[in-house]
mmCIF file of C-alpha atoms in Angstrom:
data_model
loop_
_atom_site.group_PDB
_atom_site.id
_atom_site.type_symbol
_atom_site.label_atom_id
_atom_site.label_comp_id
_atom_site.label_asym_id
_atom_site.label_seq_id
_atom_site.Cartn_x
_atom_site.Cartn_y
_atom_site.Cartn_z
ATOM 1 C CA MET A 1 -32.361 49.811 34.637
ATOM 2 C CA ALA A 2 -34.623 47.005 33.566
ATOM 3 C CA LEU A 3 -33.378 44.621 30.935
ATOM 4 C CA THR A 4 -35.658 42.465 28.922
ATOM 5 C CA PRO A 5 -35.080 38.720 29.350
ATOM 6 C CA ALA A 6 -34.253 38.248 25.664
ATOM 7 C CA LEU A 7 -31.472 40.797 25.841
ATOM 8 C CA SER A 8 -30.074 40.084 29.304
ATOM 9 C CA HIS A 9 -27.315 37.697 30.190
ATOM 10 C CA PRO A 10 -28.744 34.670 31.954
ATOM 11 C CA MET A 11 -26.177 34.746 34.767
ATOM 12 C CA GLY A 12 -25.014 38.319 35.082
ATOM 13 C CA GLU A 13 -26.650 41.602 35.992
ATOM 14 C CA GLY A 14 -26.546 44.467 33.616
ATOM 15 C CA GLU A 15 -24.504 42.747 30.893
ATOM 16 C CA SER A 16 -26.027 42.863 27.476
ATOM 17 C CA PHE A 17 -26.348 39.541 25.732
ATOM 18 C CA SER A 18 -26.791 38.988 22.018
ATOM 19 C CA VAL A 19 -28.395 35.699 21.048
ATOM 20 C CA SER A 20 -26.975 35.805 17.541
ATOM 21 C CA ARG A 21 -23.473 36.496 18.877
ATOM 22 C CA HIS A 22 -23.810 33.604 21.354
ATOM 23 C CA ILE A 23 -25.040 31.198 18.663
ATOM 24 C CA GLY A 24 -22.365 32.409 16.259
ATOM 25 C CA THR A 25 -19.643 31.888 18.885
ATOM 26 C CA ARG A 26 -20.997 28.453 19.717
ATOM 27 C CA LEU A 27 -21.112 27.484 16.028
ATOM 28 C CA GLU A 28 -17.555 28.719 15.544
ATOM 29 C CA PHE A 29 -16.460 26.581 18.503
ATOM 30 C CA VAL A 30 -18.238 23.516 17.113
ATOM 31 C CA SER A 31 -16.877 24.238 13.639
ATOM 32 C CA ILE A 32 -13.324 24.515 14.968
ATOM 33 C CA ARG A 33 -13.700 21.268 16.933
ATOM 34 C CA VAL A 34 -15.123 19.361 13.964
ATOM 35 C CA HIS A 35 -12.504 20.841 11.637
ATOM 36 C CA SER A 36 -9.628 19.850 13.931
ATOM 37 C CA TRP A 37 -11.100 16.359 14.378
ATOM 38 C CA LEU A 38 -11.478 15.933 10.613
ATOM 39 C CA ASN A 39 -7.934 17.143 10.031
ATOM 40 C CA SER A 40 -6.551 14.681 12.571
ATOM 41 C CA GLU A 41 -8.600 11.876 11.029
ATOM 42 C CA MET A 42 -7.455 12.833 7.533
ATOM 43 C CA GLU A 43 -3.832 12.951 8.660
ATOM 44 C CA LYS A 44 -4.175 9.505 10.214
ATOM 45 C CA ARG A 45 -5.968 8.173 7.170
ATOM 46 C CA PHE A 46 -3.510 9.424 4.587
ATOM 47 C CA GLN A 47 -0.247 8.710 6.375
ATOM 48 C CA THR A 48 2.014 6.346 4.524
ATOM 49 C CA TYR A 49 2.036 3.254 6.677
ATOM 50 C CA ARG A 50 4.351 0.344 6.037
ATOM 51 C CA GLY A 51 1.297 -1.783 5.443
ATOM 52 C CA THR A 52 0.292 0.473 2.580
ATOM 53 C CA TRP A 53 3.654 0.004 0.900
ATOM 54 C CA ALA A 54 3.500 -3.752 1.457
ATOM 55 C CA TRP A 55 0.013 -3.804 -0.056
ATOM 56 C CA LEU A 56 1.183 -1.790 -3.075
ATOM 57 C CA ALA A 57 4.265 -3.975 -3.540
ATOM 58 C CA GLN A 58 2.101 -7.074 -3.478
ATOM 59 C CA ARG A 59 -0.369 -5.627 -5.994
ATOM 60 C CA PHE A 60 2.342 -4.483 -8.422
ATOM 61 C CA SER A 61 4.152 -7.798 -8.143
ATOM 62 C CA ALA A 62 0.867 -9.591 -8.864
ATOM 63 C CA ILE A 63 0.409 -7.546 -12.037
ATOM 64 C CA PHE A 64 3.930 -8.331 -13.225
ATOM 65 C CA LEU A 65 3.502 -12.018 -12.373
ATOM 66 C CA PHE A 66 0.189 -12.011 -14.228
ATOM 67 C CA VAL A 67 2.054 -10.867 -17.351
ATOM 68 C CA LEU A 68 5.365 -12.744 -17.016
ATOM 69 C CA ILE A 69 4.101 -16.226 -16.082
ATOM 70 C CA PRO A 70 1.961 -16.680 -19.231
ATOM 71 C CA ILE A 71 4.837 -15.385 -21.377
ATOM 72 C CA LYS A 72 7.171 -17.927 -19.795
ATOM 73 C CA ILE A 73 4.688 -20.803 -20.121
ATOM 74 C CA TYR A 74 3.619 -20.006 -23.680
ATOM 75 C CA SER A 75 7.173 -19.483 -24.907
ATOM 76 C CA GLY A 76 8.090 -22.899 -23.488
ATOM 77 C CA TRP A 77 5.173 -24.551 -25.260
ATOM 78 C CA ALA A 78 5.901 -22.680 -28.477
ATOM 79 C CA LYS A 79 9.526 -23.809 -28.326
ATOM 80 C CA LYS A 80 8.677 -27.442 -27.639
ATOM 81 C CA ILE A 81 5.685 -28.187 -29.876
ATOM 82 C CA ASP A 82 6.002 -25.483 -32.544
ATOM 83 C CA LEU A 83 3.100 -23.208 -31.629
ATOM 84 C CA PRO A 84 2.748 -19.842 -33.365
ATOM 85 C CA PHE A 85 4.793 -17.195 -31.586
ATOM 86 C CA PRO A 86 4.868 -13.416 -32.249
ATOM 87 C CA GLU A 87 7.917 -12.502 -34.303
ATOM 88 C CA THR A 88 8.266 -9.153 -32.550
ATOM 89 C CA PHE A 89 9.657 -10.946 -29.492
ATOM 90 C CA GLY A 90 12.122 -13.009 -31.506
ATOM 91 C CA SER A 91 12.136 -16.770 -31.375
ATOM 92 C CA ALA A 92 10.288 -18.674 -28.672
ATOM 93 C CA GLY A 93 13.533 -20.287 -27.546
ATOM 94 C CA LYS A 94 15.210 -16.923 -26.964
ATOM 95 C CA VAL A 95 12.263 -15.609 -24.976
ATOM 96 C CA HIS A 96 11.960 -18.785 -22.924
ATOM 97 C CA THR A 97 15.648 -18.839 -21.998
ATOM 98 C CA ASN A 98 15.899 -15.075 -21.445
ATOM 99 C CA SER A 99 17.561 -14.528 -18.078
ATOM 100 C CA ALA A 100 15.950 -11.087 -17.609
ATOM 101 C CA ILE A 101 12.510 -12.702 -17.570
ATOM 102 C CA ASP A 102 13.734 -15.359 -15.137
ATOM 103 C CA ILE A 103 15.243 -12.756 -12.802
ATOM 104 C CA ALA A 104 12.094 -10.602 -12.948
ATOM 105 C CA LEU A 105 9.922 -13.649 -12.229
ATOM 106 C CA LEU A 106 12.085 -14.580 -9.257
ATOM 107 C CA PHE A 107 12.071 -11.030 -7.866
ATOM 108 C CA PHE A 108 8.319 -10.483 -8.169
ATOM 109 C CA PHE A 109 7.550 -13.974 -6.891
ATOM 110 C CA LEU A 110 9.656 -13.465 -3.755
ATOM 111 C CA ILE A 111 8.213 -10.013 -3.024
ATOM 112 C CA HIS A 112 4.670 -11.291 -3.524
ATOM 113 C CA ALA A 113 5.243 -14.432 -1.470
ATOM 114 C CA PHE A 114 6.979 -12.793 1.488
ATOM 115 C CA TYR A 115 4.453 -9.970 1.837
ATOM 116 C CA GLY A 116 1.663 -12.545 1.483
ATOM 117 C CA LEU A 117 3.275 -14.582 4.261
ATOM 118 C CA ARG A 118 3.460 -11.393 6.349
ATOM 119 C CA VAL A 119 -0.290 -10.822 5.916
ATOM 120 C CA ILE A 120 -1.070 -14.419 6.886
ATOM 121 C CA LEU A 121 1.096 -14.176 10.014
ATOM 122 C CA ILE A 122 -0.577 -10.877 10.976
ATOM 123 C CA ASP A 123 -4.054 -12.395 10.500
ATOM 124 C CA VAL A 124 -3.174 -15.391 12.647
ATOM 125 C CA GLY A 125 -1.732 -13.091 15.307
ATOM 126 C CA VAL A 126 1.809 -14.416 15.274
ATOM 127 C CA ILE A 127 3.441 -11.071 14.423
ATOM 128 C CA LYS A 128 2.542 -7.402 14.846
ATOM 129 C CA GLU A 129 1.650 -5.394 11.787
ATOM 130 C CA ASP A 130 4.236 -2.649 12.141
ATOM 131 C CA ARG A 131 7.297 -4.748 12.822
ATOM 132 C CA TRP A 132 7.849 -7.184 9.950
ATOM 133 C CA PHE A 133 7.763 -4.938 6.889
ATOM 134 C CA TRP A 134 11.525 -4.472 6.669
ATOM 135 C CA ARG A 135 12.332 -8.006 7.814
ATOM 136 C CA MET A 136 10.253 -9.539 5.027
ATOM 137 C CA LEU A 137 11.758 -7.182 2.454
ATOM 138 C CA ILE A 138 15.299 -8.002 3.600
ATOM 139 C CA ALA A 139 14.539 -11.739 3.548
ATOM 140 C CA ALA A 140 13.066 -11.551 0.031
ATOM 141 C CA LEU A 141 15.946 -9.440 -1.283
ATOM 142 C CA GLY A 142 18.487 -11.691 0.460
ATOM 143 C CA ILE A 143 17.119 -14.839 -1.159
ATOM 144 C CA PHE A 144 16.833 -12.997 -4.481
ATOM 145 C CA GLY A 145 20.443 -11.809 -4.293
ATOM 146 C CA LEU A 146 21.703 -15.255 -3.314
ATOM 147 C CA CYS A 147 19.839 -16.957 -6.172
ATOM 148 C CA VAL A 148 20.954 -14.415 -8.774
ATOM 149 C CA TRP A 149 24.533 -14.644 -7.550
ATOM 150 C CA ARG A 150 24.617 -18.466 -7.559
ATOM 151 C CA VAL A 151 22.792 -19.057 -10.846
ATOM 152 C CA TYR A 152 23.661 -16.095 -13.038
ATOM 153 C CA LEU A 153 26.811 -14.495 -11.679
ATOM 154 C CA ARG A 154 28.679 -17.503 -10.357
ATOM 155 C CA GLY A 155 27.374 -19.816 -13.061
ATOM 156 C CA GLU A 156 26.165 -22.864 -11.122
#
């Protein structure tokens, strides 16, 4: 039985070979490989790393600092030199001496500063990226707790 070269298997005798089936199988193989590679890359890309949370914490703290610092500064000026102050907030003196604003400023400042210090130390090569997330958070919260306890709870 003579087989035509287009329909014969290149290595075997007597086996029929379909070019479209071979190309289709090869494309399926390539498609599966690319799909699995993309899935692994997507999983790596969208995992929640500690660095992502540190980055988000620093960005949110920057937004809150961007709002709270001008309020604190302007309320102090308005209290001291009689600048116009919105009546919806109450008096400038009450806003300026509001302990909730002071505590929020302290908290967001410490979070922003400690995660910024972490980034600097990673860039310099002093620490590894994956190790100091919790240490910086504990240090910031420890200093925050100590300050709140000494100033507001203990009354010093």
